[in-house]
């Protein structure tokens, strides 16, 4: 199905799995055309897009590594070519690493962490602002950064590098929100807590959500769909006076 000229377009980095996939599915059900970016796992991303399109929505998949500028430029060029507009950017692509103390962290680990989780978000914000800013004759828009409760907690003895990469994302949200508030762009963040996705296994802790559930005041981990609800609300007109906000989606943790 083709996107109409008036249909809003949402770009979700890392949209093929987990929180990104849930966001794509929910946003499409609410009428957005969605661009599902993935890095290497085409199969899950294509399945999300196929399900959306089969349900009468509009989704496309775009492979790009957003941890480097060339990947980000290629991704936005694809959005330009296919839609000619972008209304919502969700900076969701992110990684964790194996449990380690700061004293043992290598430069390679830190570079991967900060380029994937933080520099990607800066570069995508840069390209999105150019395409959204009313000061540049564009139609405005919304940016949602997927941070983490780790930025509050610090993640000692597990991954302080990850927590710091998300802390930088919080400050990006805080500063950019003020920079572009008068240009029709709202910038907010969600800070998920323990959410049941593949990311924990990629960090060597596949049972992390169950193992830590009792430490969450609500007594359970969250779902990707619960985070998606907050992201899609922040994107919507219902959040029209909400900018520079950090929405905790963490069960009280
Ligand atoms: P996930 O299931 O592991 O999915 C991560 C997604 O990011 C995948 O689609 C992956 O693409 C993509 N990605 C990774 N590096 C990329 C790159 N360089 N370029 C493009 N895409 C890239 O993770 P998740 O749990 O849904 O996490 C999504 C976001 O939520 C992350 O920013 C994470 O830090 C944050 N978060 C998660 C939790 C949690 O408990 N799950 C808590 C707080 C915050 P491929 O599919 O191609 O590999």
PDB file of C-alpha atoms and ligand atoms in Angstrom:
ATOM      1  CA  UNK A   1       0.000   0.000   0.000  1.00  0.00           C
ATOM      2  CA  UNK A   2       1.272   3.491  -0.801  1.00  0.00           C
ATOM      3  CA  UNK A   3       1.643   6.242   1.787  1.00  0.00           C
ATOM      4  CA  UNK A   4      -0.593   9.224   1.122  1.00  0.00           C
ATOM      5  CA  UNK A   5       0.970  12.672   0.859  1.00  0.00           C
ATOM      6  CA  UNK A   6      -0.599  13.628   4.183  1.00  0.00           C
ATOM      7  CA  UNK A   7       0.349  10.482   6.085  1.00  0.00           C
ATOM      8  CA  UNK A   8       2.845  11.145   8.866  1.00  0.00           C
ATOM      9  CA  UNK A   9       6.143   9.302   8.627  1.00  0.00           C
ATOM     10  CA  UNK A  10       7.925   7.832  11.656  1.00  0.00           C
ATOM     11  CA  UNK A  11      11.527   6.625  11.417  1.00  0.00           C
ATOM     12  CA  UNK A  12      12.524   4.109  14.081  1.00  0.00           C
ATOM     13  CA  UNK A  13      16.186   3.209  14.343  1.00  0.00           C
ATOM     14  CA  UNK A  14      16.628  -0.419  15.401  1.00  0.00           C
ATOM     15  CA  UNK A  15      12.970  -1.027  14.601  1.00  0.00           C
ATOM     16  CA  UNK A  16      13.217  -4.689  13.674  1.00  0.00           C
ATOM     17  CA  UNK A  17      13.200  -6.182  17.158  1.00  0.00           C
ATOM     18  CA  UNK A  18      12.197  -5.459  20.745  1.00  0.00           C
ATOM     19  CA  UNK A  19      11.009  -1.977  21.695  1.00  0.00           C
ATOM     20  CA  UNK A  20      11.543  -0.646  18.175  1.00  0.00           C
ATOM     21  CA  UNK A  21       9.419  -3.375  16.607  1.00  0.00           C
ATOM     22  CA  UNK A  22       6.608  -2.820  19.128  1.00  0.00           C
ATOM     23  CA  UNK A  23       6.752   0.910  18.399  1.00  0.00           C
ATOM     24  CA  UNK A  24       6.561   0.353  14.647  1.00  0.00           C
ATOM     25  CA  UNK A  25       3.545  -1.934  15.022  1.00  0.00           C
ATOM     26  CA  UNK A  26       1.662   0.427  17.362  1.00  0.00           C
ATOM     27  CA  UNK A  27       2.484   3.546  15.343  1.00  0.00           C
ATOM     28  CA  UNK A  28       1.359   1.896  12.102  1.00  0.00           C
ATOM     29  CA  UNK A  29      -1.930   0.904  13.745  1.00  0.00           C
ATOM     30  CA  UNK A  30      -2.430   4.586  14.559  1.00  0.00           C
ATOM     31  CA  UNK A  31      -1.901   5.668  10.957  1.00  0.00           C
ATOM     32  CA  UNK A  32       1.810   6.421  10.618  1.00  0.00           C
ATOM     33  CA  UNK A  33       3.853   5.214   7.686  1.00  0.00           C
ATOM     34  CA  UNK A  34       6.837   3.627   9.412  1.00  0.00           C
ATOM     35  CA  UNK A  35      10.459   3.265   8.361  1.00  0.00           C
ATOM     36  CA  UNK A  36      11.976   0.295  10.148  1.00  0.00           C
ATOM     37  CA  UNK A  37      15.751   0.594  10.299  1.00  0.00           C
ATOM     38  CA  UNK A  38      17.860  -2.425  11.199  1.00  0.00           C
ATOM     39  CA  UNK A  39      21.581  -3.121  11.269  1.00  0.00           C
ATOM     40  CA  UNK A  40      22.065  -6.789  10.339  1.00  0.00           C
ATOM     41  CA  UNK A  41      18.930  -8.805  11.108  1.00  0.00           C
ATOM     42  CA  UNK A  42      16.792  -8.345   8.021  1.00  0.00           C
ATOM     43  CA  UNK A  43      14.442 -11.268   8.797  1.00  0.00           C
ATOM     44  CA  UNK A  44      12.802  -9.877  11.955  1.00  0.00           C
ATOM     45  CA  UNK A  45      12.544  -6.384  10.456  1.00  0.00           C
ATOM     46  CA  UNK A  46      10.920  -7.711   7.288  1.00  0.00           C
ATOM     47  CA  UNK A  47       8.448  -9.761   9.343  1.00  0.00           C
ATOM     48  CA  UNK A  48       7.382  -6.658  11.272  1.00  0.00           C
ATOM     49  CA  UNK A  49       6.953  -4.731   8.015  1.00  0.00           C
ATOM     50  CA  UNK A  50       5.068  -7.595   6.333  1.00  0.00           C
ATOM     51  CA  UNK A  51       2.619  -7.824   9.241  1.00  0.00           C
ATOM     52  CA  UNK A  52       1.981  -4.076   9.128  1.00  0.00           C
ATOM     53  CA  UNK A  53       1.469  -4.078   5.370  1.00  0.00           C
ATOM     54  CA  UNK A  54      -0.783  -7.138   5.543  1.00  0.00           C
ATOM     55  CA  UNK A  55      -2.950  -5.258   8.055  1.00  0.00           C
ATOM     56  CA  UNK A  56      -3.337  -2.363   5.594  1.00  0.00           C
ATOM     57  CA  UNK A  57      -0.593  -0.134   6.976  1.00  0.00           C
ATOM     58  CA  UNK A  58       2.568   1.109   5.314  1.00  0.00           C
ATOM     59  CA  UNK A  59       6.012   0.002   6.432  1.00  0.00           C
ATOM     60  CA  UNK A  60       9.390  -0.219   4.744  1.00  0.00           C
ATOM     61  CA  UNK A  61      12.667  -1.658   6.011  1.00  0.00           C
ATOM     62  CA  UNK A  62      15.995   0.126   5.544  1.00  0.00           C
ATOM     63  CA  UNK A  63      19.326  -1.448   6.452  1.00  0.00           C
ATOM     64  CA  UNK A  64      21.803   1.051   7.872  1.00  0.00           C
ATOM     65  CA  UNK A  65      24.390   1.096  10.630  1.00  0.00           C
ATOM     66  CA  UNK A  66      23.495   4.279  12.501  1.00  0.00           C
ATOM     67  CA  UNK A  67      26.697   4.209  14.549  1.00  0.00           C
ATOM     68  CA  UNK A  68      28.496   5.997  11.727  1.00  0.00           C
ATOM     69  CA  UNK A  69      27.735   9.084   9.674  1.00  0.00           C
ATOM     70  CA  UNK A  70      27.676   7.311   6.314  1.00  0.00           C
ATOM     71  CA  UNK A  71      25.018   4.921   7.612  1.00  0.00           C
ATOM     72  CA  UNK A  72      22.900   7.762   8.983  1.00  0.00           C
ATOM     73  CA  UNK A  73      23.157   9.734   5.725  1.00  0.00           C
ATOM     74  CA  UNK A  74      22.154   6.662   3.709  1.00  0.00           C
ATOM     75  CA  UNK A  75      19.192   6.062   6.018  1.00  0.00           C
ATOM     76  CA  UNK A  76      17.863   9.614   5.689  1.00  0.00           C
ATOM     77  CA  UNK A  77      18.475   9.548   1.933  1.00  0.00           C
ATOM     78  CA  UNK A  78      16.250   6.468   1.780  1.00  0.00           C
ATOM     79  CA  UNK A  79      13.540   8.246   3.790  1.00  0.00           C
ATOM     80  CA  UNK A  80      13.804  11.277   1.485  1.00  0.00           C
ATOM     81  CA  UNK A  81      13.543   9.108  -1.610  1.00  0.00           C
ATOM     82  CA  UNK A  82      10.610   7.008  -0.426  1.00  0.00           C
ATOM     83  CA  UNK A  83       8.553   9.562   1.495  1.00  0.00           C
ATOM     84  CA  UNK A  84       9.985  13.051   1.048  1.00  0.00           C
ATOM     85  CA  UNK A  85       9.125  13.850   4.672  1.00  0.00           C
ATOM     86  CA  UNK A  86       9.768  12.785   8.244  1.00  0.00           C
ATOM     87  CA  UNK A  87       7.469  13.730  11.113  1.00  0.00           C
ATOM     88  CA  UNK A  88       8.773  11.587  13.972  1.00  0.00           C
ATOM     89  CA  UNK A  89      12.239  10.241  14.734  1.00  0.00           C
ATOM     90  CA  UNK A  90      12.610   7.520  17.373  1.00  0.00           C
ATOM     91  CA  UNK A  91      16.260   7.095  18.348  1.00  0.00           C
ATOM     92  CA  UNK A  92      15.934   3.527  19.569  1.00  0.00           C
ATOM     93  CA  UNK A  93      18.941   1.573  18.238  1.00  0.00           C
ATOM     94  CA  UNK A  94      21.138   0.569  21.143  1.00  0.00           C
ATOM     95  CA  UNK A  95      23.450  -2.083  22.514  1.00  0.00           C
ATOM     96  CA  UNK A  96      24.720  -3.340  25.837  1.00  0.00           C
ATOM     97  CA  UNK A  97      27.885  -5.321  26.474  1.00  0.00           C
ATOM     98  CA  UNK A  98      28.950  -8.093  28.809  1.00  0.00           C
ATOM     99  CA  UNK A  99      29.120  -7.352  32.532  1.00  0.00           C
ATOM    100  CA  UNK A 100      32.375  -5.512  33.330  1.00  0.00           C
ATOM    101  CA  UNK A 101      33.797  -3.039  35.792  1.00  0.00           C
ATOM    102  CA  UNK A 102      35.096   0.293  34.500  1.00  0.00           C
ATOM    103  CA  UNK A 103      38.656  -0.733  35.356  1.00  0.00           C
ATOM    104  CA  UNK A 104      38.399  -3.496  32.728  1.00  0.00           C
ATOM    105  CA  UNK A 105      36.727  -1.632  29.860  1.00  0.00           C
ATOM    106  CA  UNK A 106      38.636  -1.531  26.575  1.00  0.00           C
ATOM    107  CA  UNK A 107      38.720   1.386  24.171  1.00  0.00           C
ATOM    108  CA  UNK A 108      37.025  -0.794  21.536  1.00  0.00           C
ATOM    109  CA  UNK A 109      34.146  -1.514  23.901  1.00  0.00           C
ATOM    110  CA  UNK A 110      33.710   2.164  24.782  1.00  0.00           C
ATOM    111  CA  UNK A 111      33.825   3.272  21.157  1.00  0.00           C
ATOM    112  CA  UNK A 112      31.148   0.744  20.173  1.00  0.00           C
ATOM    113  CA  UNK A 113      28.975   1.759  23.117  1.00  0.00           C
ATOM    114  CA  UNK A 114      29.133   5.501  22.538  1.00  0.00           C
ATOM    115  CA  UNK A 115      28.989   5.467  18.739  1.00  0.00           C
ATOM    116  CA  UNK A 116      25.983   3.112  18.713  1.00  0.00           C
ATOM    117  CA  UNK A 117      24.007   4.561  21.610  1.00  0.00           C
ATOM    118  CA  UNK A 118      24.943   8.243  21.652  1.00  0.00           C
ATOM    119  CA  UNK A 119      26.639   9.537  18.499  1.00  0.00           C
ATOM    120  CA  UNK A 120      23.989   7.791  16.387  1.00  0.00           C
ATOM    121  CA  UNK A 121      21.306   9.772  18.227  1.00  0.00           C
ATOM    122  CA  UNK A 122      23.142  13.080  17.679  1.00  0.00           C
ATOM    123  CA  UNK A 123      23.591  12.386  13.972  1.00  0.00           C
ATOM    124  CA  UNK A 124      19.984  11.288  13.494  1.00  0.00           C
ATOM    125  CA  UNK A 125      18.740  14.354  15.413  1.00  0.00           C
ATOM    126  CA  UNK A 126      20.874  16.569  13.192  1.00  0.00           C
ATOM    127  CA  UNK A 127      19.362  15.134  10.024  1.00  0.00           C
ATOM    128  CA  UNK A 128      15.828  15.105  11.433  1.00  0.00           C
ATOM    129  CA  UNK A 129      15.958  18.745  12.584  1.00  0.00           C
ATOM    130  CA  UNK A 130      16.965  19.848   9.070  1.00  0.00           C
ATOM    131  CA  UNK A 131      13.875  18.080   7.736  1.00  0.00           C
ATOM    132  CA  UNK A 132      11.445  19.202  10.497  1.00  0.00           C
ATOM    133  CA  UNK A 133      12.368  22.749  11.474  1.00  0.00           C
ATOM    134  CA  UNK A 134       9.725  25.380  10.766  1.00  0.00           C
ATOM    135  CA  UNK A 135      12.605  27.884  10.648  1.00  0.00           C
ATOM    136  CA  UNK A 136      13.727  26.033   7.514  1.00  0.00           C
ATOM    137  CA  UNK A 137      10.226  25.971   6.032  1.00  0.00           C
ATOM    138  CA  UNK A 138       9.454  22.415   7.150  1.00  0.00           C
ATOM    139  CA  UNK A 139       6.411  21.166   9.024  1.00  0.00           C
ATOM    140  CA  UNK A 140       7.719  20.537  12.536  1.00  0.00           C
ATOM    141  CA  UNK A 141       7.921  17.169  14.226  1.00  0.00           C
ATOM    142  CA  UNK A 142       8.771  15.122  17.281  1.00  0.00           C
ATOM    143  CA  UNK A 143      11.898  13.304  18.397  1.00  0.00           C
ATOM    144  CA  UNK A 144      11.822  10.574  21.014  1.00  0.00           C
ATOM    145  CA  UNK A 145      15.091   9.289  22.447  1.00  0.00           C
ATOM    146  CA  UNK A 146      15.041   5.818  23.972  1.00  0.00           C
ATOM    147  CA  UNK A 147      17.245   6.312  27.000  1.00  0.00           C
ATOM    148  CA  UNK A 148      17.267   3.985  30.009  1.00  0.00           C
ATOM    149  CA  UNK A 149      16.660   3.938  33.750  1.00  0.00           C
ATOM    150  CA  UNK A 150      20.367   3.049  33.799  1.00  0.00           C
ATOM    151  CA  UNK A 151      21.144   6.751  33.318  1.00  0.00           C
ATOM    152  CA  UNK A 152      19.676   7.335  36.808  1.00  0.00           C
ATOM    153  CA  UNK A 153      20.937   4.132  38.379  1.00  0.00           C
ATOM    154  CA  UNK A 154      24.534   4.148  37.081  1.00  0.00           C
ATOM    155  CA  UNK A 155      24.653   0.353  36.542  1.00  0.00           C
ATOM    156  CA  UNK A 156      27.645  -0.186  38.819  1.00  0.00           C
ATOM    157  CA  UNK A 157      29.442  -3.521  38.402  1.00  0.00           C
ATOM    158  CA  UNK A 158      27.476  -4.243  35.249  1.00  0.00           C
ATOM    159  CA  UNK A 159      27.818  -1.619  32.534  1.00  0.00           C
ATOM    160  CA  UNK A 160      28.566   1.929  33.640  1.00  0.00           C
ATOM    161  CA  UNK A 161      29.534   2.655  30.007  1.00  0.00           C
ATOM    162  CA  UNK A 162      25.990   1.847  28.883  1.00  0.00           C
ATOM    163  CA  UNK A 163      24.498   3.992  31.647  1.00  0.00           C
ATOM    164  CA  UNK A 164      26.789   6.885  30.673  1.00  0.00           C
ATOM    165  CA  UNK A 165      25.864   6.560  27.006  1.00  0.00           C
ATOM    166  CA  UNK A 166      22.218   6.956  28.048  1.00  0.00           C
ATOM    167  CA  UNK A 167      23.057   9.826  30.400  1.00  0.00           C
ATOM    168  CA  UNK A 168      24.452  11.665  27.393  1.00  0.00           C
ATOM    169  CA  UNK A 169      21.234  10.933  25.556  1.00  0.00           C
ATOM    170  CA  UNK A 170      19.271  12.529  28.408  1.00  0.00           C
ATOM    171  CA  UNK A 171      21.370  15.680  28.112  1.00  0.00           C
ATOM    172  CA  UNK A 172      20.920  15.662  24.335  1.00  0.00           C
ATOM    173  CA  UNK A 173      17.169  15.556  24.983  1.00  0.00           C
ATOM    174  CA  UNK A 174      17.346  18.382  27.522  1.00  0.00           C
ATOM    175  CA  UNK A 175      19.464  20.684  25.380  1.00  0.00           C
ATOM    176  CA  UNK A 176      18.032  19.996  21.940  1.00  0.00           C
ATOM    177  CA  UNK A 177      14.468  20.346  23.239  1.00  0.00           C
ATOM    178  CA  UNK A 178      15.225  23.954  24.170  1.00  0.00           C
ATOM    179  CA  UNK A 179      17.198  24.589  20.983  1.00  0.00           C
ATOM    180  CA  UNK A 180      14.322  23.628  18.668  1.00  0.00           C
ATOM    181  CA  UNK A 181      11.246  24.366  20.805  1.00  0.00           C
ATOM    182  CA  UNK A 182      10.457  27.488  18.780  1.00  0.00           C
ATOM    183  CA  UNK A 183      10.950  25.579  15.519  1.00  0.00           C
ATOM    184  CA  UNK A 184       7.958  23.258  15.877  1.00  0.00           C
ATOM    185  CA  UNK A 185       9.962  20.300  17.140  1.00  0.00           C
ATOM    186  CA  UNK A 186       9.357  18.568  20.472  1.00  0.00           C
ATOM    187  CA  UNK A 187      12.163  16.435  21.916  1.00  0.00           C
ATOM    188  CA  UNK A 188      11.492  13.932  24.692  1.00  0.00           C
ATOM    189  CA  UNK A 189      12.955  10.731  26.086  1.00  0.00           C
ATOM    190  CA  UNK A 190      11.611   7.536  27.547  1.00  0.00           C
ATOM    191  CA  UNK A 191      13.608   5.747  30.225  1.00  0.00           C
ATOM    192  CA  UNK A 192      12.622   2.076  30.158  1.00  0.00           C
ATOM    193  CA  UNK A 193      13.521  -0.131  33.094  1.00  0.00           C
ATOM    194  CA  UNK A 194      13.771  -3.918  32.835  1.00  0.00           C
ATOM    195  CA  UNK A 195      12.038  -4.776  29.579  1.00  0.00           C
ATOM    196  CA  UNK A 196      11.683  -8.284  28.202  1.00  0.00           C
ATOM    197  CA  UNK A 197      13.653  -8.214  24.914  1.00  0.00           C
ATOM    198  CA  UNK A 198      16.676  -9.896  23.289  1.00  0.00           C
ATOM    199  CA  UNK A 199      19.039  -7.186  24.541  1.00  0.00           C
ATOM    200  CA  UNK A 200      19.739  -8.985  27.827  1.00  0.00           C
ATOM    201  CA  UNK A 201      20.885 -12.177  26.097  1.00  0.00           C
ATOM    202  CA  UNK A 202      23.164 -10.067  23.893  1.00  0.00           C
ATOM    203  CA  UNK A 203      24.798  -8.874  27.124  1.00  0.00           C
ATOM    204  CA  UNK A 204      25.228 -12.476  28.323  1.00  0.00           C
ATOM    205  CA  UNK A 205      22.307 -12.347  30.807  1.00  0.00           C
ATOM    206  CA  UNK A 206      19.292 -13.980  29.103  1.00  0.00           C
ATOM    207  CA  UNK A 207      17.411 -14.336  32.421  1.00  0.00           C
ATOM    208  CA  UNK A 208      18.126 -10.791  33.617  1.00  0.00           C
ATOM    209  CA  UNK A 209      14.475  -9.648  33.614  1.00  0.00           C
ATOM    210  CA  UNK A 210      13.259 -12.626  35.664  1.00  0.00           C
ATOM    211  CA  UNK A 211      16.280 -12.504  37.959  1.00  0.00           C
ATOM    212  CA  UNK A 212      15.708  -8.838  38.835  1.00  0.00           C
ATOM    213  CA  UNK A 213      11.893  -8.704  38.675  1.00  0.00           C
ATOM    214  CA  UNK A 214      11.532  -8.845  42.457  1.00  0.00           C
ATOM    215  CA  UNK A 215      13.665  -5.694  42.783  1.00  0.00           C
ATOM    216  CA  UNK A 216      11.131  -3.706  40.734  1.00  0.00           C
ATOM    217  CA  UNK A 217       8.517  -1.999  42.936  1.00  0.00           C
ATOM    218  CA  UNK A 218       5.767  -3.279  40.635  1.00  0.00           C
ATOM    219  CA  UNK A 219       7.248  -6.768  40.993  1.00  0.00           C
ATOM    220  CA  UNK A 220       7.722  -7.566  37.310  1.00  0.00           C
ATOM    221  CA  UNK A 221       9.577  -6.668  34.161  1.00  0.00           C
ATOM    222  CA  UNK A 222       7.875  -4.628  31.481  1.00  0.00           C
ATOM    223  CA  UNK A 223       6.994  -5.447  27.888  1.00  0.00           C
ATOM    224  CA  UNK A 224       8.182  -3.762  24.714  1.00  0.00           C
ATOM    225  CA  UNK A 225       4.552  -2.879  24.032  1.00  0.00           C
ATOM    226  CA  UNK A 226       4.316  -0.933  27.296  1.00  0.00           C
ATOM    227  CA  UNK A 227       7.304   1.177  26.273  1.00  0.00           C
ATOM    228  CA  UNK A 228       5.873   1.649  22.785  1.00  0.00           C
ATOM    229  CA  UNK A 229       2.711   3.165  24.290  1.00  0.00           C
ATOM    230  CA  UNK A 230       4.763   5.935  25.908  1.00  0.00           C
ATOM    231  CA  UNK A 231       6.805   6.553  22.739  1.00  0.00           C
ATOM    232  CA  UNK A 232       3.754   6.802  20.497  1.00  0.00           C
ATOM    233  CA  UNK A 233       2.007   9.094  22.987  1.00  0.00           C
ATOM    234  CA  UNK A 234       5.032  11.419  23.041  1.00  0.00           C
ATOM    235  CA  UNK A 235       4.934  11.456  19.230  1.00  0.00           C
ATOM    236  CA  UNK A 236       1.250  12.354  19.148  1.00  0.00           C
ATOM    237  CA  UNK A 237      -0.689  15.606  19.222  1.00  0.00           C
ATOM    238  CA  UNK A 238      -1.959  14.554  22.666  1.00  0.00           C
ATOM    239  CA  UNK A 239       1.556  15.459  23.862  1.00  0.00           C
ATOM    240  CA  UNK A 240       1.517  18.827  22.097  1.00  0.00           C
ATOM    241  CA  UNK A 241       2.782  20.805  25.134  1.00  0.00           C
ATOM    242  CA  UNK A 242       5.244  18.146  26.273  1.00  0.00           C
ATOM    243  CA  UNK A 243       8.891  18.669  25.452  1.00  0.00           C
ATOM    244  CA  UNK A 244      12.203  18.175  27.319  1.00  0.00           C
ATOM    245  CA  UNK A 245      10.532  15.396  29.349  1.00  0.00           C
ATOM    246  CA  UNK A 246      11.966  12.111  30.589  1.00  0.00           C
ATOM    247  CA  UNK A 247       9.147   9.592  30.835  1.00  0.00           C
ATOM    248  CA  UNK A 248       9.988   6.738  33.202  1.00  0.00           C
ATOM    249  CA  UNK A 249       8.630   3.390  31.986  1.00  0.00           C
ATOM    250  CA  UNK A 250      10.213   1.320  34.688  1.00  0.00           C
ATOM    251  CA  UNK A 251       7.589  -0.026  37.093  1.00  0.00           C
ATOM    252  CA  UNK A 252       8.835   2.331  39.793  1.00  0.00           C
ATOM    253  CA  UNK A 253      12.433   1.147  39.614  1.00  0.00           C
TER     254      UNK A 253
HETATM  255  P1  LIG B   1      17.028  -5.333  21.074  1.00  0.00           P
HETATM  256  O1  LIG B   1      15.826  -6.208  21.143  1.00  0.00           O
HETATM  257  O2  LIG B   1      18.387  -5.936  21.252  1.00  0.00           O
HETATM  258  O3  LIG B   1      16.969  -4.537  19.696  1.00  0.00           O
HETATM  259  C1  LIG B   1      17.973  -3.624  19.381  1.00  0.00           C
HETATM  260  C2  LIG B   1      17.726  -3.076  17.990  1.00  0.00           C
HETATM  261  O4  LIG B   1      18.771  -2.101  17.724  1.00  0.00           O
HETATM  262  C3  LIG B   1      17.823  -4.123  16.899  1.00  0.00           C
HETATM  263  O5  LIG B   1      16.782  -3.906  15.965  1.00  0.00           O
HETATM  264  C4  LIG B   1      19.186  -3.856  16.254  1.00  0.00           C
HETATM  265  O6  LIG B   1      19.251  -4.164  14.867  1.00  0.00           O
HETATM  266  C5  LIG B   1      19.298  -2.363  16.439  1.00  0.00           C
HETATM  267  N1  LIG B   1      20.675  -1.872  16.355  1.00  0.00           N
HETATM  268  C6  LIG B   1      21.721  -2.131  17.184  1.00  0.00           C
HETATM  269  N2  LIG B   1      22.832  -1.487  16.747  1.00  0.00           N
HETATM  270  C7  LIG B   1      22.470  -0.837  15.614  1.00  0.00           C
HETATM  271  C8  LIG B   1      23.165  -0.012  14.694  1.00  0.00           C
HETATM  272  N3  LIG B   1      24.472   0.263  14.829  1.00  0.00           N
HETATM  273  N4  LIG B   1      22.490   0.491  13.633  1.00  0.00           N
HETATM  274  C9  LIG B   1      21.162   0.215  13.470  1.00  0.00           C
HETATM  275  N5  LIG B   1      20.456  -0.550  14.308  1.00  0.00           N
HETATM  276  C10 LIG B   1      21.107  -1.075  15.372  1.00  0.00           C
HETATM  277  O7  LIG B   1      16.948  -4.157  22.156  1.00  0.00           O
HETATM  278  P2  LIG B   1      15.729  -3.454  22.935  1.00  0.00           P
HETATM  279  O8  LIG B   1      15.707  -3.998  24.305  1.00  0.00           O
HETATM  280  O9  LIG B   1      14.507  -3.417  22.117  1.00  0.00           O
HETATM  281  O10 LIG B   1      16.364  -1.979  23.064  1.00  0.00           O
HETATM  282  C11 LIG B   1      15.932  -0.877  22.307  1.00  0.00           C
HETATM  283  C12 LIG B   1      16.408   0.367  23.014  1.00  0.00           C
HETATM  284  O11 LIG B   1      15.846   0.388  24.324  1.00  0.00           O
HETATM  285  C13 LIG B   1      17.926   0.429  23.199  1.00  0.00           C
HETATM  286  O12 LIG B   1      18.375   1.740  22.975  1.00  0.00           O
HETATM  287  C14 LIG B   1      18.119   0.043  24.664  1.00  0.00           C
HETATM  288  O13 LIG B   1      19.285   0.593  25.205  1.00  0.00           O
HETATM  289  C15 LIG B   1      16.868   0.631  25.265  1.00  0.00           C
HETATM  290  N6  LIG B   1      16.503   0.029  26.558  1.00  0.00           N
HETATM  291  C16 LIG B   1      16.168  -1.276  26.660  1.00  0.00           C
HETATM  292  C17 LIG B   1      15.847  -1.800  27.902  1.00  0.00           C
HETATM  293  C18 LIG B   1      15.482  -3.242  28.103  1.00  0.00           C
HETATM  294  O14 LIG B   1      15.424  -3.696  29.271  1.00  0.00           O
HETATM  295  N7  LIG B   1      15.230  -4.000  27.050  1.00  0.00           N
HETATM  296  C19 LIG B   1      15.873  -0.978  29.035  1.00  0.00           C
HETATM  297  C20 LIG B   1      16.213   0.359  28.882  1.00  0.00           C
HETATM  298  C21 LIG B   1      16.521   0.856  27.638  1.00  0.00           C
HETATM  299  P3  LIG B   1      19.362  -5.703  14.331  1.00  0.00           P
HETATM  300  O15 LIG B   1      17.994  -6.300  14.590  1.00  0.00           O
HETATM  301  O16 LIG B   1      19.687  -5.596  12.892  1.00  0.00           O
HETATM  302  O17 LIG B   1      20.423  -6.366  15.152  1.00  0.00           O
END
